[in-house]
Every structure is written in C-alpha cells, then in structure tokens.
Short mmCIF file of C-alpha atoms in Angstrom, two decimals:
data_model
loop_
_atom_site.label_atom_id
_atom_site.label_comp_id
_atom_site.label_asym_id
_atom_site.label_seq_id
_atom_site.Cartn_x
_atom_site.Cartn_y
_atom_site.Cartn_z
CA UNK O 10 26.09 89.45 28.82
CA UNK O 11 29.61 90.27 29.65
CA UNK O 12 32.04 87.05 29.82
CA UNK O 13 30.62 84.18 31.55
CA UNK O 14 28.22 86.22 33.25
CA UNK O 15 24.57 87.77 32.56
CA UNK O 16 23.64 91.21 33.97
CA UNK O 17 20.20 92.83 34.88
CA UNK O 18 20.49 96.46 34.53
CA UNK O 19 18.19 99.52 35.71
CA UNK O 20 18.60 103.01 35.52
CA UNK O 21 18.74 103.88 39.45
CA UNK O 22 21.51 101.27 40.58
CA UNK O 23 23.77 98.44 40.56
CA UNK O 24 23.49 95.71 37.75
CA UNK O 25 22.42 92.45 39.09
CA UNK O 26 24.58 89.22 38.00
CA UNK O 27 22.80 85.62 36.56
CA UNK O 28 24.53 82.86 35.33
CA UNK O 29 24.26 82.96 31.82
CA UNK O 30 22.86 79.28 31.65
CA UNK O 31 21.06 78.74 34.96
CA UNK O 32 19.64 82.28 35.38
CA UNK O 33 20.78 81.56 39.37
CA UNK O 34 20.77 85.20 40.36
CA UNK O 35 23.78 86.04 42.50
CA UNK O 36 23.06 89.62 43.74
CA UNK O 37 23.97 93.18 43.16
CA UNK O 38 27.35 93.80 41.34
CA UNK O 39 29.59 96.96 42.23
CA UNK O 40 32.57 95.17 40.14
CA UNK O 41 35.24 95.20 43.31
CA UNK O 42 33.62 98.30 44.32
CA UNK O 43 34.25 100.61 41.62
CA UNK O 44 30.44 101.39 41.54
CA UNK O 45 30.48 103.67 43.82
CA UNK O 46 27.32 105.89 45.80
CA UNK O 47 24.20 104.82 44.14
CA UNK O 48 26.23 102.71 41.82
CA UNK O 49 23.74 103.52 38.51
CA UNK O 50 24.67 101.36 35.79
CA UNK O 51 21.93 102.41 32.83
CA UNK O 52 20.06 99.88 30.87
CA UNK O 53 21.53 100.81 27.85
CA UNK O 54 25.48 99.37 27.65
CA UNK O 55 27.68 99.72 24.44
CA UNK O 56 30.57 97.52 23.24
CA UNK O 57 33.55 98.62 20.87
CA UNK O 58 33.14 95.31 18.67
CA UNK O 59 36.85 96.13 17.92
CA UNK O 60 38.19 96.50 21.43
CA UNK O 61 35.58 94.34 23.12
CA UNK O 62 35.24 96.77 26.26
CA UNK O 63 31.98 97.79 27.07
CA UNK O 64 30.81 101.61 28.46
CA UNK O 65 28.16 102.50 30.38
CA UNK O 66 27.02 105.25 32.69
CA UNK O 67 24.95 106.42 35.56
CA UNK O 68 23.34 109.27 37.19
CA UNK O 69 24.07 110.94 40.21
CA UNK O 70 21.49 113.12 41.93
CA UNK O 71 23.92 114.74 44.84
CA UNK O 72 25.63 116.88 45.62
CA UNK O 73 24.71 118.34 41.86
CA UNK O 74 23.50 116.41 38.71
CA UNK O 75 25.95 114.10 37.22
CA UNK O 76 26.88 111.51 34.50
CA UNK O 77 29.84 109.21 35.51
CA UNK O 78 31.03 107.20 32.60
CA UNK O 79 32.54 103.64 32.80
CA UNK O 80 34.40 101.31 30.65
CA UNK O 81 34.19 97.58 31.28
CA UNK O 82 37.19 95.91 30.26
CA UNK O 83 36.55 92.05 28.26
CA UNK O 84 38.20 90.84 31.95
CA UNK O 85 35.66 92.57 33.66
CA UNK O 86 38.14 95.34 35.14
CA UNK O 87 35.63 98.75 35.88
CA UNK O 88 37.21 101.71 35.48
CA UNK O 89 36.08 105.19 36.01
CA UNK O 90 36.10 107.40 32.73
CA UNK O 91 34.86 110.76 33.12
CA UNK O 92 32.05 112.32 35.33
CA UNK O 93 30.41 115.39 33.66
CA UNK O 94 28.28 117.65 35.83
CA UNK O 95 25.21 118.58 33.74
CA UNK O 96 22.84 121.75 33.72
CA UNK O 97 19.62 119.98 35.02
CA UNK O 98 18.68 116.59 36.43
CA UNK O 99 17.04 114.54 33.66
CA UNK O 100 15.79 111.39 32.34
CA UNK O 101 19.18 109.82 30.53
CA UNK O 102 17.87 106.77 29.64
CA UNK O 103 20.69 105.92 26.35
CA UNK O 104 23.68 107.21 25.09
CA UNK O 105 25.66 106.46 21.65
CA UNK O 106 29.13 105.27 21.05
CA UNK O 107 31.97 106.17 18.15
CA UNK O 108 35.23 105.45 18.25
CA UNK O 109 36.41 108.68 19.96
CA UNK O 110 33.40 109.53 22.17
CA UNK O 111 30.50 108.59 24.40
CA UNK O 112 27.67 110.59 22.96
CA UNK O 113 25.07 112.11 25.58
CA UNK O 114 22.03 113.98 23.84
CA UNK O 115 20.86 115.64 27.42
CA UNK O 116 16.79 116.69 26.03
CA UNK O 117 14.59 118.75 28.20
CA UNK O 118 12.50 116.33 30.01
CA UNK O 119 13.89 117.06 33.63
CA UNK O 120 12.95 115.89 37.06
CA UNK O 121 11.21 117.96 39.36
CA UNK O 122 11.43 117.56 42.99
CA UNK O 123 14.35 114.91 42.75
CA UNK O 124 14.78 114.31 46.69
CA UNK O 125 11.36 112.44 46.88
CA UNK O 126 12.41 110.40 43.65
CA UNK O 127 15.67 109.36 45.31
CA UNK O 128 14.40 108.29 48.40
CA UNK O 129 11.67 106.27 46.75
CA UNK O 130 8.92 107.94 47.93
CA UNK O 131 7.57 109.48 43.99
CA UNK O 132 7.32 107.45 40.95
CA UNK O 133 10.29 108.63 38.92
CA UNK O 134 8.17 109.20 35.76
CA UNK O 135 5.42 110.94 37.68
CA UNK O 136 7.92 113.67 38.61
CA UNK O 137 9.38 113.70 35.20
CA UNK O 138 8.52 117.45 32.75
CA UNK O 139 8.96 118.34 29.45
CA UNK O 140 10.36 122.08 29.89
CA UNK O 141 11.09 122.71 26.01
CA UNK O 142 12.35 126.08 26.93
CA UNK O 143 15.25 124.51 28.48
CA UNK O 144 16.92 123.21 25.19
CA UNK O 145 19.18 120.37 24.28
CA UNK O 146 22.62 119.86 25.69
CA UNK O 147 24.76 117.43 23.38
CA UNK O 148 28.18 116.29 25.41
CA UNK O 149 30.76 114.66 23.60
CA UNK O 150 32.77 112.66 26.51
CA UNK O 151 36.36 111.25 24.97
CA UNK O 152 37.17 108.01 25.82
CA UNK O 153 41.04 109.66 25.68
CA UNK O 154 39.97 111.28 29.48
CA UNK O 155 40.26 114.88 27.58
CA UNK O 156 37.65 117.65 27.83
CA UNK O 157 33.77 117.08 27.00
CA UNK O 158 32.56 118.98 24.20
CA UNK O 159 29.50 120.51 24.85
CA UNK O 160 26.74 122.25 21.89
CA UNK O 161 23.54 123.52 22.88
CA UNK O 162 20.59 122.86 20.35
CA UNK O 163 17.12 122.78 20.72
CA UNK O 164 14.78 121.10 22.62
CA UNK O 165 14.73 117.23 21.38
CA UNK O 166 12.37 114.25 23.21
CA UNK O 167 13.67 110.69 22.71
CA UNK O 168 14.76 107.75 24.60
CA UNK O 169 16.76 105.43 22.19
CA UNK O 170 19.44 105.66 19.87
CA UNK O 171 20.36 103.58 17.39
CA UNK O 172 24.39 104.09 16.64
CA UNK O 173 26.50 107.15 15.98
CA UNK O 174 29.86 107.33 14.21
CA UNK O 175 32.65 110.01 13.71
CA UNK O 176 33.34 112.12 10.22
CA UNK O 177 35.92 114.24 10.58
CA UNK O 178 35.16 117.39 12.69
CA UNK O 179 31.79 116.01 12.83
CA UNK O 180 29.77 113.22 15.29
CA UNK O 181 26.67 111.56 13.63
CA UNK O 182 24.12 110.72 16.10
CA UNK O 183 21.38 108.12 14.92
CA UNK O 184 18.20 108.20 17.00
CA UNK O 185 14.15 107.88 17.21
CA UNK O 186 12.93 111.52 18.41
CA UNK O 187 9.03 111.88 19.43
CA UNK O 188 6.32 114.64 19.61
CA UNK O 189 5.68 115.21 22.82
CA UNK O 190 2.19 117.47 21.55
CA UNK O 191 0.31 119.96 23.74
CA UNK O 192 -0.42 117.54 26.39
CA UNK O 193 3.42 117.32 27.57
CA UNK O 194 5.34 114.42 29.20
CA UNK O 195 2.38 113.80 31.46
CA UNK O 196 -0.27 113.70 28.24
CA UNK O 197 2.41 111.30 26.60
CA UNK O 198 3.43 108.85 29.24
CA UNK O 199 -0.05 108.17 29.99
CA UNK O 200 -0.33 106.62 26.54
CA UNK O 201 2.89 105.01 26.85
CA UNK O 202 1.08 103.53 30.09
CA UNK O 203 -1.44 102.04 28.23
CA UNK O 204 0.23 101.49 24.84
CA UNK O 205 -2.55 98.71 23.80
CA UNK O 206 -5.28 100.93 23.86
CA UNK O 207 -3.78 104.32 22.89
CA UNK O 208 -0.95 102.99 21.14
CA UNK O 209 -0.25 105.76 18.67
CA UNK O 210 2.30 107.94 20.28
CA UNK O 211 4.23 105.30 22.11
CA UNK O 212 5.17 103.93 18.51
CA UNK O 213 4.87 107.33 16.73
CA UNK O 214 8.78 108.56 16.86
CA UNK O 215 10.73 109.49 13.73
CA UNK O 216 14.26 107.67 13.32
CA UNK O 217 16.42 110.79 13.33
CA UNK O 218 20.43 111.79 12.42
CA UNK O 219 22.00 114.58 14.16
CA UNK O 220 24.78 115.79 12.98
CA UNK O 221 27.15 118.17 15.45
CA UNK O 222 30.10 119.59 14.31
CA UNK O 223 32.68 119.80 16.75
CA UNK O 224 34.73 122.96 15.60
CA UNK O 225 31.72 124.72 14.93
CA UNK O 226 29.21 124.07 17.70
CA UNK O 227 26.46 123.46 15.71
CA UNK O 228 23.97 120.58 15.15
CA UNK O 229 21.83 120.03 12.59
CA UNK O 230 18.90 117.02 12.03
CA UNK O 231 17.25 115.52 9.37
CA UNK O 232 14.06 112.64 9.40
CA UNK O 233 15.21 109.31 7.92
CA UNK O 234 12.07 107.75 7.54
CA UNK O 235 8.12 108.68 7.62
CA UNK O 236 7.01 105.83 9.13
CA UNK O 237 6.49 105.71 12.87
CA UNK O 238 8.37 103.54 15.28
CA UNK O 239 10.55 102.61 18.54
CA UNK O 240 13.23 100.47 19.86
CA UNK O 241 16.13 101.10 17.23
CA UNK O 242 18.69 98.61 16.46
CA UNK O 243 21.30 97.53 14.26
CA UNK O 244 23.66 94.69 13.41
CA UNK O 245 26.22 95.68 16.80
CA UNK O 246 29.36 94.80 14.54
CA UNK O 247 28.91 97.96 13.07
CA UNK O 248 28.55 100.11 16.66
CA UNK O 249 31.01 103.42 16.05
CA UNK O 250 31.17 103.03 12.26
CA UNK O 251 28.39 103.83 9.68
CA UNK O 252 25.61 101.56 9.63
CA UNK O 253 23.91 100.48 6.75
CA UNK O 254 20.64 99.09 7.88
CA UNK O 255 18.24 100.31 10.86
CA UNK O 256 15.76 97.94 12.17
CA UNK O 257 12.36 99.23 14.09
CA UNK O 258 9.51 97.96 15.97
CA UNK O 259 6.36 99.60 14.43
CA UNK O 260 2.73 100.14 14.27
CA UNK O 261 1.84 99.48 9.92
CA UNK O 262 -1.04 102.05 10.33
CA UNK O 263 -1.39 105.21 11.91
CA UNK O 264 -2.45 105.34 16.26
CA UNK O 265 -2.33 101.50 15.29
CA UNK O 266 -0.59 98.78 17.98
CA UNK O 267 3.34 98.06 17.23
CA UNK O 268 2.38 95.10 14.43
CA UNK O 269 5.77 95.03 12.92
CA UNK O 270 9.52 94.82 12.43
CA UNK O 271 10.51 97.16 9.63
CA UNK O 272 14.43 96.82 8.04
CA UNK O 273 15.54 100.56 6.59
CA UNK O 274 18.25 100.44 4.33
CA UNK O 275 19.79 103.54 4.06
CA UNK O 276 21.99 103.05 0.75
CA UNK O 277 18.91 102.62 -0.62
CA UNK O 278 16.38 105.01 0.74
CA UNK O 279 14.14 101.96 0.86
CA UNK O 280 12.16 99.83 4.09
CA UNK O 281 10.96 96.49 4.19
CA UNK O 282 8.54 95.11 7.20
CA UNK O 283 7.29 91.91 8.40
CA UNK O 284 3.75 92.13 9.93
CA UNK O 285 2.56 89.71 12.51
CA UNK O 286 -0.69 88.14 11.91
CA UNK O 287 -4.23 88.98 13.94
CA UNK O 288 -3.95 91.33 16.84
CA UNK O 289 -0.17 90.22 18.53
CA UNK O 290 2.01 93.22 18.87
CA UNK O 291 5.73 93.31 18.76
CA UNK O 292 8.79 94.67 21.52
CA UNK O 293 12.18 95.82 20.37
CA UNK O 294 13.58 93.91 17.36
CA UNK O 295 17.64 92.28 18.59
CA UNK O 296 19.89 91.74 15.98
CA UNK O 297 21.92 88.35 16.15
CA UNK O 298 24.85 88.05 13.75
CA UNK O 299 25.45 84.80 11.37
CA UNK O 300 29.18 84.09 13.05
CA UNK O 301 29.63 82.43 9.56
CA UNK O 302 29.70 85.52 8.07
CA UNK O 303 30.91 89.72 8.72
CA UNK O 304 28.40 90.68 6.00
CA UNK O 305 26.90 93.65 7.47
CA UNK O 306 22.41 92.02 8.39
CA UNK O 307 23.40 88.57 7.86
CA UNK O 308 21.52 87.13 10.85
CA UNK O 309 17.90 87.30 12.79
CA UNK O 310 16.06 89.53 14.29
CA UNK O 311 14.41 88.13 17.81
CA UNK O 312 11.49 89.52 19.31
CA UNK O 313 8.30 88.59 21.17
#
C-alpha cells in the first residue's frame, strides 16, 4: 500500500492500483508516466521507515540488460534514480535497502533466449539457467545519484532478502541462499512446482549475511541458522538499520512441507517456531507492528 491506494505488483510490468478498502481495481499505473517502456515495477518494494519514500526497480531486456531504480515519494511523485546496465539478463526478483544504497545481489541464474520471453511466447522460468560459472555481481546503487559500486563474488542462488544495513566501509546484506544440487534450475524449479509433494528444496534455503566491503571489493558470507526455510522478514521499522529478529516460513523436519513460522533472534543465537497442527502448510510470515509501541517484534505475524 502506498497512501490511499493498494498496488498489485509483478516482475514484467506496471503495478496495478485497488482501492485499499473496496479492492475496485482501477488499471495499470505508470505514475504520470514516469514508468516508462515496459514499465517493470518488481514485486519486492522497500520503504525508508524514516523518510517514508519507497524504491523499487525493474528490468529492461532492450537494447541491453538493465536495472532502472525508482523512488516513490510519500505524495506519490516517481522519480527516476539510477539505471545500471548489468553483465547478463537474469532473474532479479528482490533487492535490499540501507540508508545509503539500493543493494542488488545479481546471482547466476540467467535467461536464455530472452526475445521469446519478452514477447510472451516462453514461460519465463522455463528459459531461466543456473550458469554457476558466471559468478555473482553485487551493485551498490546510491540513492545520492553517484557511481554504483560493483564486487564480483561467487556464484550465489536466492530469491529473497531479508534487510541489509551499512557499517562503515562495509554493506551487510541479509538473505536466504539455496542449493541449487546437480539437477540445476530446471531439477529445482520442478520441485518448487510441486512444493506439496517434493517440498524439501523449495523450503531448504539457509538465511545468509554477506558482508561486502566497499574499499576493498571483497565479500564474504556466513550461515545464520541450520534450519531450512523461505520467505524472510522482519519488523520493517528496522529496514536499513540492524535487525534484531528474522522471521521464516519453514518445514520442522527435513524434505518435510513448510509447517512453521520460526522467530531467530540474533542477540541471542537462539530460534523459536510455532508449528501448525495436522497437515496445513504455511506462506511467507508479514510482520505487523503494535503502533502502541517502537519496541523492535512487538506485533503479529500474519500468514495463511
């Protein structure tokens, strides 16, 4: 949601508005056409809870691979940011947000054949490979309109981040990274596909911190939890400042089907999870603040 209004978003094009109370859907929004070509506005938004502007991006296939970053201002003024060609055309599903940057972490899992895909005529993830030859570009894009910072690393599959932060000469990058195995993108998605019977991999990702220093180039990773699981979120008053607790959807057993919502608390080292009962799986766990209170998890977690 974004003022008095409710947004639909996709990865290929425009957002589409709804009235926040009536769900009445009004139709494809280029916000006074700044949304320009394709007008991609990704699925994945972030808001400065200290500003209140929101930034987004989208990808453009022609005339060479491209991310063009937006900010949303809280009157609903879209402005253009940056546009950052990239080395090969992948799947950019999320991005992360500090105070100084938009954080892209640009894994190998490229399209092939991308004409097809943009005129609709190829299912985007059936033209979709895991090269992991090709590396990991990380670009650092300043909301200031200076230079991107770019650091190669290597190869790195994942869809969602949680939150990332800046320390110093160094970015902290928060996400769930996955195994893609010796079956590939192809092997993977088809369990993704049919995540009640084969549920293991879907749900089988490792919540992850990158850290890239910025005068050095370098980028380093470490696991922050064993346990298996998707969808990362946090309390969103924290977005571009250090968060304290991660929340997951995940499967309580090995190959088992996403049973639970698991709090990590990373002062502590420790995890806590709720299990629903019988056979009812769980979708991505959304954080909703107590407005009684700034006290960082003071809320409830919604899912179905």
């Amino acid at each position: 949601t974004h003022g008095e209004s409710l947004y639909a978003l996709w990865e290929g094009g425009r957002p589409h508005r709804m009235d926040a109370e009536t769900l009445e859907t009004y139709g494809a929004e280029s916000f006074g056409g700044a949304l320009k070509r394709l007008g991609a506005f990704s699925a994945h938004p972030k808001v400065d809870p200290t500003t209140g502007d929101v930034f987004n991006f989208g990808l453009d296939f022609f005339p060479r691979p491209m991310i063009r970053c937006y900010r949303l201002s809280p009157g609903g003024q879209l402005s253009g940011l940056a546009t950052i060609p990239i080395p090969k055309l992948g799947f950019v599903h999320d991005f992360a947000l500090t105070e100084r940057f938009l954080a892209f972490v640009l894994g190998p899992l490229v399209v092939k054949r991308p004409i097809p895909v943009a005129l609709g005529l190829r299912p985007f993830d059936d033209a979709l490979s895991y090269q992991p030859d090709l590396g990991t570009t990380i670009v650092l894009v300043p909301r200031d309109g200076s230079a991107a910072i770019r650091i190669e690393d290597g190869p790195l599959f994942h869809f969602h981040v949680t939150n990332a932060y800046d320390l110093g000469s160094e970015t902290v990058v928060e996400l769930v990274a996955h195994d893609p195995g010796d079956g590939g993108w192809a092997k993977w998605n088809s369990h993704l596909r049919d995540y009640r019977g084969e549920p293991g991999p879907a749900f089988g990702g490792t919540l992850t911190r990158l850290v890239v220093n910025r005068d050095t180039r370098r980028c380093s990773s470490e696991p922050l939890s064993d346990l298996g699981g998707e969808f990362p979120q946090l309390d969103h008053r924290r977005t571009t400042t250090p968060h304290r607790f991660t929340y997951l959807a995940q499967a309580s057993r090995p190959g088992g089907n996403p049973d639970s919502i698991t709090t990590i608390d990373h002062t502590l080292g420790t995890h806590r999870s709720f299990r629903t009962d019988g056979d009812d799986t769980i979708c991505e766990p959304l954080f909703v603040a107590d407005p009684g209170t700034s006290e960082e998890g003071a809320g409830w977690l919604l899912t179905e």
